[in-house]
Each structure stands twice: as C-alpha cells, then as structure tokens.
Amino acid sequence: MGAKIIQVEKATKAFQTGDNTIRVFEDLDFAVDAGKFIALMGPSGSGKSTLLHTIGGIERLTRGRVTVADRVISDASESQLCSWRAASLGFVFQFYNLMPMLDARSNIELPLLLSSGGATKRSQRIQTVADLVGISHRLGHRPREMSGGEQQRVAIARAIVSDPPILLCDEPTGDLDGDTSIEVLEILRMLSQDLGKTIVMVTHDPIAAGYADRVFNFNKGQIEEAQLQGRLT
C-alpha cells in the first residue's frame, strides 16, 4: 500500500430540513493512496458527490476530519481553503464549467493568473497541457465552437495546468457519448499512471469505473469497495 494522500475519518454529513435531520453519511472512513485513480459509485443522493466536495473543501462536514496531502482541511478557514485549492486541486465537472466568452487558451490560463509566473511561462505551460490532452489545435476557439469532448479536454487541461497533485472529477463523462467518454477516460488514466496524479472520480457508469484502480460503492450512507468485472487496469 502507498502513502495516503487523502484521509477521511469518522465523517458525518447531515442537513437540517425543518424539524428533520437528513444524514447523508455517518462515521465514514475513507482513504486514497497517492497516485491512484479511484471511482465512487452509487445511486443519486447516496453521498458520493458530497464526499467529493468535502475532500475538495467545497462542503464542510457536520463532524469528522479530512486530511489532504498532510493538510487538515476540515478546520481551515475559507481564505485558507481558497489558496490551498489553487495549489493542490484540479476540478473537472460534468458540464465543463468553461467561461463562454473566453477561448480555450484563456480558459486554460485562468488558474495560472493566481500565480506569480509571467506571460511567457504561462503560455508555455498552456501549450504543454494542451498538447498532452490533444486540444492544441482548438486553443483559439470558444466553447460554443467546440464539441462536448473538446470542451472536456479543455476543462481537463485547465485542471492540470498548475500541476496539482490531485484531480477531483464529478461525472466527467456524464454529458458525453460512448466513444468520446472513452477518450476522456483514457486521458484521466494516463494522468494517473504516467504523471502520478491522484484522481477521485464520481460516476454512475460501470464502464467509466472500470478505468479506475479501485472502485467504491455508496450504499445507505456507507462505503465499501466494489469488485467490478471487466476492470481495465
């Protein structure tokens, strides 16, 4: 087993709705080894996206502890979380979350504007990641001029342009057709296997989960490792 880069300990997440308390999960333990590609599966409302957002510091636990890359984020302030996310995490979403008025180059550049590097260094980095994900020929195009698969490649390039150790992916193939989904999944697997990125991916698709090193399934607020047939790694 490798070093743990993500550790969730005794985690409870609950929402208050009027007089009712809805528990998403309770006393949950979950850990991820550095450099591994992990898939989280489960029905809608099972807690998989909530766990992902908790790891990313987007949502806070009701109770428990989250440690990411030796940083306890469950106790961090919002300003601390903001700077930590910029340095440590890349996010990939189902619907790309690109800025529609910007071309691909400018969308990819956005995380770099928070760093101290100059324009030449930013341009070199943009070209490197665009080549890596196969989107360099579309850098001058805006999102509406690109296919869904091309937009997701731009989103992945944006997520890795500042070289974070961890990628959090929320249904990254949920809006794509089968062939395009496979292309995106192969990029994610390459980022993990060749570049050592730790990837945590929420998905409802067993085919997508088959690209991961390990698959965990949510069931009634608990998480357990699943054994899928046809694992591709």
PDB file of C-alpha atoms in Angstrom:
ATOM      1  CA  MET A   1       0.000   0.000   0.000  1.00  0.00           C
ATOM      2  CA  GLY A   2       1.210   3.516  -0.796  1.00  0.00           C
ATOM      3  CA  ALA A   3       1.182   6.700   1.217  1.00  0.00           C
ATOM      4  CA  LYS A   4      -2.266   8.065   1.988  1.00  0.00           C
ATOM      5  CA  ILE A   5      -2.799  11.401   0.272  1.00  0.00           C
ATOM      6  CA  ILE A   6      -6.481  11.663   1.265  1.00  0.00           C
ATOM      7  CA  GLN A   7      -7.891  10.548   4.614  1.00  0.00           C
ATOM      8  CA  VAL A   8     -11.490  10.988   5.730  1.00  0.00           C
ATOM      9  CA  GLU A   9     -12.033   9.925   9.338  1.00  0.00           C
ATOM     10  CA  LYS A  10     -15.286   9.422  11.266  1.00  0.00           C
ATOM     11  CA  ALA A  11     -17.029  11.737   8.821  1.00  0.00           C
ATOM     12  CA  THR A  12     -20.663  12.676   9.300  1.00  0.00           C
ATOM     13  CA  LYS A  13     -22.608  14.950   6.967  1.00  0.00           C
ATOM     14  CA  ALA A  14     -26.174  15.934   7.830  1.00  0.00           C
ATOM     15  CA  PHE A  15     -28.631  18.541   6.575  1.00  0.00           C
ATOM     16  CA  GLN A  16     -31.395  20.127   8.596  1.00  0.00           C
ATOM     17  CA  THR A  17     -34.757  20.414   6.825  1.00  0.00           C
ATOM     18  CA  GLY A  18     -37.265  21.980   9.163  1.00  0.00           C
ATOM     19  CA  ASP A  19     -37.506  19.664  12.142  1.00  0.00           C
ATOM     20  CA  ASN A  20     -35.937  16.774  10.224  1.00  0.00           C
ATOM     21  CA  THR A  21     -32.266  15.835  10.143  1.00  0.00           C
ATOM     22  CA  ILE A  22     -31.172  14.100   6.955  1.00  0.00           C
ATOM     23  CA  ARG A  23     -27.918  12.182   7.319  1.00  0.00           C
ATOM     24  CA  VAL A  24     -26.038  11.714   4.068  1.00  0.00           C
ATOM     25  CA  PHE A  25     -23.380   9.552   5.725  1.00  0.00           C
ATOM     26  CA  GLU A  26     -22.270   8.907   9.288  1.00  0.00           C
ATOM     27  CA  ASP A  27     -18.920   7.886  10.819  1.00  0.00           C
ATOM     28  CA  LEU A  28     -17.492   7.319   7.355  1.00  0.00           C
ATOM     29  CA  ASP A  29     -13.848   6.316   6.923  1.00  0.00           C
ATOM     30  CA  PHE A  30     -12.224   6.600   3.502  1.00  0.00           C
ATOM     31  CA  ALA A  31      -8.631   6.836   2.304  1.00  0.00           C
ATOM     32  CA  VAL A  32      -6.855   7.169  -1.044  1.00  0.00           C
ATOM     33  CA  ASP A  33      -3.257   6.229  -1.845  1.00  0.00           C
ATOM     34  CA  ALA A  34      -1.159   8.799  -3.694  1.00  0.00           C
ATOM     35  CA  GLY A  35      -1.125   8.349  -7.452  1.00  0.00           C
ATOM     36  CA  LYS A  36      -4.212   6.121  -7.599  1.00  0.00           C
ATOM     37  CA  PHE A  37      -7.332   6.510  -9.736  1.00  0.00           C
ATOM     38  CA  ILE A  38     -10.428   5.978  -7.574  1.00  0.00           C
ATOM     39  CA  ALA A  39     -14.065   5.756  -8.680  1.00  0.00           C
ATOM     40  CA  LEU A  40     -17.003   6.491  -6.376  1.00  0.00           C
ATOM     41  CA  MET A  41     -20.307   4.935  -7.417  1.00  0.00           C
ATOM     42  CA  GLY A  42     -23.811   4.853  -6.006  1.00  0.00           C
ATOM     43  CA  PRO A  43     -27.369   5.990  -6.709  1.00  0.00           C
ATOM     44  CA  SER A  44     -28.381   9.637  -6.786  1.00  0.00           C
ATOM     45  CA  GLY A  45     -28.440  11.069  -3.286  1.00  0.00           C
ATOM     46  CA  SER A  46     -26.159   8.371  -1.858  1.00  0.00           C
ATOM     47  CA  GLY A  47     -23.478  10.858  -0.821  1.00  0.00           C
ATOM     48  CA  LYS A  48     -20.763  10.297  -3.400  1.00  0.00           C
ATOM     49  CA  SER A  49     -20.725  13.890  -4.689  1.00  0.00           C
ATOM     50  CA  THR A  50     -20.990  15.216  -1.139  1.00  0.00           C
ATOM     51  CA  LEU A  51     -17.900  13.223  -0.193  1.00  0.00           C
ATOM     52  CA  LEU A  52     -16.062  14.563  -3.261  1.00  0.00           C
ATOM     53  CA  HIS A  53     -16.993  18.142  -2.361  1.00  0.00           C
ATOM     54  CA  THR A  54     -15.896  17.528   1.226  1.00  0.00           C
ATOM     55  CA  ILE A  55     -12.479  16.348   0.031  1.00  0.00           C
ATOM     56  CA  GLY A  56     -12.267  19.499  -2.085  1.00  0.00           C
ATOM     57  CA  GLY A  57     -13.209  21.775   0.794  1.00  0.00           C
ATOM     58  CA  ILE A  58     -16.351  22.930  -1.011  1.00  0.00           C
ATOM     59  CA  GLU A  59     -18.637  21.462   1.652  1.00  0.00           C
ATOM     60  CA  ARG A  60     -17.889  21.074   5.349  1.00  0.00           C
ATOM     61  CA  LEU A  61     -18.548  18.043   7.477  1.00  0.00           C
ATOM     62  CA  THR A  62     -21.033  18.117  10.321  1.00  0.00           C
ATOM     63  CA  ARG A  63     -18.495  16.100  12.275  1.00  0.00           C
ATOM     64  CA  GLY A  64     -15.208  14.398  11.470  1.00  0.00           C
ATOM     65  CA  ARG A  65     -11.817  15.098   9.966  1.00  0.00           C
ATOM     66  CA  VAL A  66     -10.480  15.427   6.418  1.00  0.00           C
ATOM     67  CA  THR A  67      -6.747  15.432   5.730  1.00  0.00           C
ATOM     68  CA  VAL A  68      -5.452  16.025   2.196  1.00  0.00           C
ATOM     69  CA  ALA A  69      -1.736  15.989   1.403  1.00  0.00           C
ATOM     70  CA  ASP A  70      -0.915  16.288   5.124  1.00  0.00           C
ATOM     71  CA  ARG A  71      -3.178  19.329   5.487  1.00  0.00           C
ATOM     72  CA  VAL A  72      -6.194  19.117   7.806  1.00  0.00           C
ATOM     73  CA  ILE A  73      -8.749  20.968   5.708  1.00  0.00           C
ATOM     74  CA  SER A  74     -11.818  20.294   7.833  1.00  0.00           C
ATOM     75  CA  ASP A  75     -10.666  23.011  10.267  1.00  0.00           C
ATOM     76  CA  ALA A  76      -9.373  25.506   7.700  1.00  0.00           C
ATOM     77  CA  SER A  77     -10.897  28.939   7.123  1.00  0.00           C
ATOM     78  CA  GLU A  78     -12.467  29.878   3.784  1.00  0.00           C
ATOM     79  CA  SER A  79      -9.482  32.023   2.805  1.00  0.00           C
ATOM     80  CA  GLN A  80      -7.079  29.215   3.701  1.00  0.00           C
ATOM     81  CA  LEU A  81      -9.147  26.763   1.671  1.00  0.00           C
ATOM     82  CA  CYS A  82      -9.153  29.064  -1.350  1.00  0.00           C
ATOM     83  CA  SER A  83      -5.362  29.318  -1.528  1.00  0.00           C
ATOM     84  CA  TRP A  84      -4.966  25.621  -0.722  1.00  0.00           C
ATOM     85  CA  ARG A  85      -7.336  24.559  -3.529  1.00  0.00           C
ATOM     86  CA  ALA A  86      -5.475  26.716  -6.045  1.00  0.00           C
ATOM     87  CA  ALA A  87      -2.206  24.921  -5.257  1.00  0.00           C
ATOM     88  CA  SER A  88      -3.382  21.388  -4.548  1.00  0.00           C
ATOM     89  CA  LEU A  89      -6.507  20.520  -6.546  1.00  0.00           C
ATOM     90  CA  GLY A  90      -7.858  20.438 -10.057  1.00  0.00           C
ATOM     91  CA  PHE A  91     -11.599  20.095 -10.653  1.00  0.00           C
ATOM     92  CA  VAL A  92     -13.341  18.522 -13.660  1.00  0.00           C
ATOM     93  CA  PHE A  93     -17.129  18.797 -13.883  1.00  0.00           C
ATOM     94  CA  GLN A  94     -19.845  17.133 -15.940  1.00  0.00           C
ATOM     95  CA  PHE A  95     -20.789  20.310 -17.812  1.00  0.00           C
ATOM     96  CA  TYR A  96     -17.226  21.626 -18.230  1.00  0.00           C
ATOM     97  CA  ASN A  97     -17.763  24.978 -16.429  1.00  0.00           C
ATOM     98  CA  LEU A  98     -15.839  26.907 -19.083  1.00  0.00           C
ATOM     99  CA  MET A  99     -16.148  30.675 -19.449  1.00  0.00           C
ATOM    100  CA  PRO A 100     -18.210  31.078 -22.646  1.00  0.00           C
ATOM    101  CA  MET A 101     -16.731  34.444 -23.629  1.00  0.00           C
ATOM    102  CA  LEU A 102     -13.144  33.177 -23.483  1.00  0.00           C
ATOM    103  CA  ASP A 103     -11.329  30.990 -25.990  1.00  0.00           C
ATOM    104  CA  ALA A 104      -9.786  27.693 -24.938  1.00  0.00           C
ATOM    105  CA  ARG A 105      -6.365  29.232 -24.326  1.00  0.00           C
ATOM    106  CA  SER A 106      -7.778  31.828 -21.939  1.00  0.00           C
ATOM    107  CA  ASN A 107      -9.945  29.256 -20.165  1.00  0.00           C
ATOM    108  CA  ILE A 108      -6.920  27.042 -19.545  1.00  0.00           C
ATOM    109  CA  GLU A 109      -4.910  30.048 -18.362  1.00  0.00           C
ATOM    110  CA  LEU A 110      -7.337  31.053 -15.587  1.00  0.00           C
ATOM    111  CA  PRO A 111      -5.695  29.090 -12.712  1.00  0.00           C
ATOM    112  CA  LEU A 112      -2.295  30.479 -13.685  1.00  0.00           C
ATOM    113  CA  LEU A 113      -3.449  34.064 -13.200  1.00  0.00           C
ATOM    114  CA  LEU A 114      -3.330  33.393  -9.449  1.00  0.00           C
ATOM    115  CA  SER A 115       0.384  32.542  -9.639  1.00  0.00           C
ATOM    116  CA  SER A 116       3.410  34.782  -9.956  1.00  0.00           C
ATOM    117  CA  GLY A 117       4.633  33.414 -13.295  1.00  0.00           C
ATOM    118  CA  GLY A 118       4.968  35.735 -16.282  1.00  0.00           C
ATOM    119  CA  ALA A 119       3.119  35.609 -19.595  1.00  0.00           C
ATOM    120  CA  THR A 120       5.825  33.577 -21.352  1.00  0.00           C
ATOM    121  CA  LYS A 121       5.847  30.918 -18.658  1.00  0.00           C
ATOM    122  CA  ARG A 122       2.039  30.768 -18.691  1.00  0.00           C
ATOM    123  CA  SER A 123       1.986  30.386 -22.464  1.00  0.00           C
ATOM    124  CA  GLN A 124       4.495  27.539 -22.349  1.00  0.00           C
ATOM    125  CA  ARG A 125       2.518  25.764 -19.668  1.00  0.00           C
ATOM    126  CA  ILE A 126      -0.749  26.160 -21.601  1.00  0.00           C
ATOM    127  CA  GLN A 127       0.841  24.693 -24.715  1.00  0.00           C
ATOM    128  CA  THR A 128       2.267  21.764 -22.745  1.00  0.00           C
ATOM    129  CA  VAL A 129      -1.050  20.698 -21.220  1.00  0.00           C
ATOM    130  CA  ALA A 130      -2.976  21.361 -24.435  1.00  0.00           C
ATOM    131  CA  ASP A 131      -0.616  19.037 -26.296  1.00  0.00           C
ATOM    132  CA  LEU A 132      -0.934  16.486 -23.506  1.00  0.00           C
ATOM    133  CA  VAL A 133      -4.739  16.244 -23.783  1.00  0.00           C
ATOM    134  CA  GLY A 134      -4.874  16.693 -27.562  1.00  0.00           C
ATOM    135  CA  ILE A 135      -6.578  20.089 -27.773  1.00  0.00           C
ATOM    136  CA  SER A 136      -3.776  22.376 -29.002  1.00  0.00           C
ATOM    137  CA  HIS A 137      -5.443  22.750 -32.416  1.00  0.00           C
ATOM    138  CA  ARG A 138      -8.510  24.357 -30.781  1.00  0.00           C
ATOM    139  CA  LEU A 139      -6.867  26.898 -28.488  1.00  0.00           C
ATOM    140  CA  GLY A 140      -8.282  29.844 -30.415  1.00  0.00           C
ATOM    141  CA  HIS A 141     -11.885  28.609 -30.281  1.00  0.00           C
ATOM    142  CA  ARG A 142     -14.590  29.476 -27.772  1.00  0.00           C
ATOM    143  CA  PRO A 143     -16.637  26.751 -26.045  1.00  0.00           C
ATOM    144  CA  ARG A 144     -19.654  27.140 -28.344  1.00  0.00           C
ATOM    145  CA  GLU A 145     -17.387  26.380 -31.307  1.00  0.00           C
ATOM    146  CA  MET A 146     -16.233  23.060 -29.832  1.00  0.00           C
ATOM    147  CA  SER A 147     -17.793  19.640 -29.297  1.00  0.00           C
ATOM    148  CA  GLY A 148     -18.535  18.322 -25.816  1.00  0.00           C
ATOM    149  CA  GLY A 149     -15.454  16.139 -25.897  1.00  0.00           C
ATOM    150  CA  GLU A 150     -13.252  19.053 -26.930  1.00  0.00           C
ATOM    151  CA  GLN A 151     -14.699  21.204 -24.154  1.00  0.00           C
ATOM    152  CA  GLN A 152     -13.962  18.489 -21.608  1.00  0.00           C
ATOM    153  CA  ARG A 153     -10.377  18.253 -22.862  1.00  0.00           C
ATOM    154  CA  VAL A 154     -10.086  22.000 -22.307  1.00  0.00           C
ATOM    155  CA  ALA A 155     -11.540  21.547 -18.811  1.00  0.00           C
ATOM    156  CA  ILE A 156      -9.002  18.814 -18.021  1.00  0.00           C
ATOM    157  CA  ALA A 157      -6.163  20.987 -19.350  1.00  0.00           C
ATOM    158  CA  ARG A 158      -7.361  23.814 -17.110  1.00  0.00           C
ATOM    159  CA  ALA A 159      -7.486  21.425 -14.142  1.00  0.00           C
ATOM    160  CA  ILE A 160      -3.864  20.311 -14.569  1.00  0.00           C
ATOM    161  CA  VAL A 161      -2.229  23.490 -15.858  1.00  0.00           C
ATOM    162  CA  SER A 162      -0.982  24.490 -12.384  1.00  0.00           C
ATOM    163  CA  ASP A 163       0.241  20.904 -11.821  1.00  0.00           C
ATOM    164  CA  PRO A 164      -1.865  19.973  -8.767  1.00  0.00           C
ATOM    165  CA  PRO A 165      -1.260  16.511  -7.276  1.00  0.00           C
ATOM    166  CA  ILE A 166      -4.989  15.711  -7.033  1.00  0.00           C
ATOM    167  CA  LEU A 167      -7.872  15.833  -9.535  1.00  0.00           C
ATOM    168  CA  LEU A 168     -11.486  15.654  -8.384  1.00  0.00           C
ATOM    169  CA  CYS A 169     -13.857  14.685 -11.197  1.00  0.00           C
ATOM    170  CA  ASP A 170     -17.647  14.856 -10.815  1.00  0.00           C
ATOM    171  CA  GLU A 171     -19.312  12.772 -13.573  1.00  0.00           C
ATOM    172  CA  PRO A 172     -16.704  13.874 -16.153  1.00  0.00           C
ATOM    173  CA  THR A 173     -18.260  11.717 -18.905  1.00  0.00           C
ATOM    174  CA  GLY A 174     -21.905  12.212 -17.940  1.00  0.00           C
ATOM    175  CA  ASP A 175     -22.625  14.565 -20.858  1.00  0.00           C
ATOM    176  CA  LEU A 176     -20.602  12.704 -23.499  1.00  0.00           C
ATOM    177  CA  ASP A 177     -21.339   9.893 -25.951  1.00  0.00           C
ATOM    178  CA  GLY A 178     -19.690   6.495 -25.573  1.00  0.00           C
ATOM    179  CA  ASP A 179     -16.682   6.948 -27.835  1.00  0.00           C
ATOM    180  CA  THR A 180     -15.924  10.434 -26.523  1.00  0.00           C
ATOM    181  CA  SER A 181     -16.286   9.199 -22.950  1.00  0.00           C
ATOM    182  CA  ILE A 182     -13.624   6.570 -23.562  1.00  0.00           C
ATOM    183  CA  GLU A 183     -11.250   9.193 -24.953  1.00  0.00           C
ATOM    184  CA  VAL A 184     -11.684  11.323 -21.831  1.00  0.00           C
ATOM    185  CA  LEU A 185     -11.289   8.326 -19.513  1.00  0.00           C
ATOM    186  CA  GLU A 186      -8.096   7.300 -21.270  1.00  0.00           C
ATOM    187  CA  ILE A 187      -6.725  10.804 -20.675  1.00  0.00           C
ATOM    188  CA  LEU A 188      -7.562  10.560 -16.975  1.00  0.00           C
ATOM    189  CA  ARG A 189      -5.962   7.137 -16.694  1.00  0.00           C
ATOM    190  CA  MET A 190      -2.842   8.435 -18.443  1.00  0.00           C
ATOM    191  CA  LEU A 191      -2.633  11.351 -15.991  1.00  0.00           C
ATOM    192  CA  SER A 192      -2.705   8.889 -13.104  1.00  0.00           C
ATOM    193  CA  GLN A 193      -0.448   6.169 -14.497  1.00  0.00           C
ATOM    194  CA  ASP A 194       2.114   8.326 -16.313  1.00  0.00           C
ATOM    195  CA  LEU A 195       2.117  11.576 -14.327  1.00  0.00           C
ATOM    196  CA  GLY A 196       1.240  10.236 -10.882  1.00  0.00           C
ATOM    197  CA  LYS A 197      -1.897  12.302 -10.395  1.00  0.00           C
ATOM    198  CA  THR A 198      -4.296  11.127  -7.703  1.00  0.00           C
ATOM    199  CA  ILE A 199      -7.805  11.074  -9.196  1.00  0.00           C
ATOM    200  CA  VAL A 200     -11.104  10.702  -7.373  1.00  0.00           C
ATOM    201  CA  MET A 201     -13.981  10.373  -9.832  1.00  0.00           C
ATOM    202  CA  VAL A 202     -17.700  10.270  -9.110  1.00  0.00           C
ATOM    203  CA  THR A 203     -19.559   8.276 -11.747  1.00  0.00           C
ATOM    204  CA  HIS A 204     -22.756   6.271 -12.222  1.00  0.00           C
ATOM    205  CA  ASP A 205     -21.280   4.397 -15.190  1.00  0.00           C
ATOM    206  CA  PRO A 206     -19.687   0.963 -14.586  1.00  0.00           C
ATOM    207  CA  ILE A 207     -17.703   1.313 -17.823  1.00  0.00           C
ATOM    208  CA  ALA A 208     -16.169   4.552 -16.581  1.00  0.00           C
ATOM    209  CA  ALA A 209     -15.472   2.988 -13.192  1.00  0.00           C
ATOM    210  CA  GLY A 210     -13.609   0.193 -14.975  1.00  0.00           C
ATOM    211  CA  TYR A 211     -10.821   2.639 -15.793  1.00  0.00           C
ATOM    212  CA  ALA A 212     -10.085   3.194 -12.102  1.00  0.00           C
ATOM    213  CA  ASP A 213      -7.611   1.298  -9.922  1.00  0.00           C
ATOM    214  CA  ARG A 214     -10.211   0.854  -7.178  1.00  0.00           C
ATOM    215  CA  VAL A 215     -13.982   1.307  -7.092  1.00  0.00           C
ATOM    216  CA  PHE A 216     -16.015   2.198  -4.015  1.00  0.00           C
ATOM    217  CA  ASN A 217     -19.777   1.950  -3.814  1.00  0.00           C
ATOM    218  CA  PHE A 218     -22.087   4.006  -1.618  1.00  0.00           C
ATOM    219  CA  ASN A 219     -24.991   2.156  -0.060  1.00  0.00           C
ATOM    220  CA  LYS A 220     -27.262   3.658   2.606  1.00  0.00           C
ATOM    221  CA  GLY A 221     -24.645   6.092   3.815  1.00  0.00           C
ATOM    222  CA  GLN A 222     -21.827   3.554   3.971  1.00  0.00           C
ATOM    223  CA  ILE A 223     -18.976   2.972   1.562  1.00  0.00           C
ATOM    224  CA  GLU A 224     -17.428  -0.336   0.582  1.00  0.00           C
ATOM    225  CA  GLU A 225     -15.014  -1.458  -2.092  1.00  0.00           C
ATOM    226  CA  ALA A 226     -16.673  -3.000  -5.139  1.00  0.00           C
ATOM    227  CA  GLN A 227     -15.349  -5.730  -7.374  1.00  0.00           C
ATOM    228  CA  LEU A 228     -16.305  -4.967 -10.960  1.00  0.00           C
ATOM    229  CA  GLN A 229     -15.905  -7.456 -13.768  1.00  0.00           C
ATOM    230  CA  GLY A 230     -14.016  -6.220 -16.801  1.00  0.00           C
ATOM    231  CA  ARG A 231     -11.652  -3.928 -14.877  1.00  0.00           C
ATOM    232  CA  LEU A 232      -9.446  -2.247 -17.463  1.00  0.00           C
ATOM    233  CA  THR A 233      -6.370  -1.584 -15.348  1.00  0.00           C
TER     234      THR A 233
END
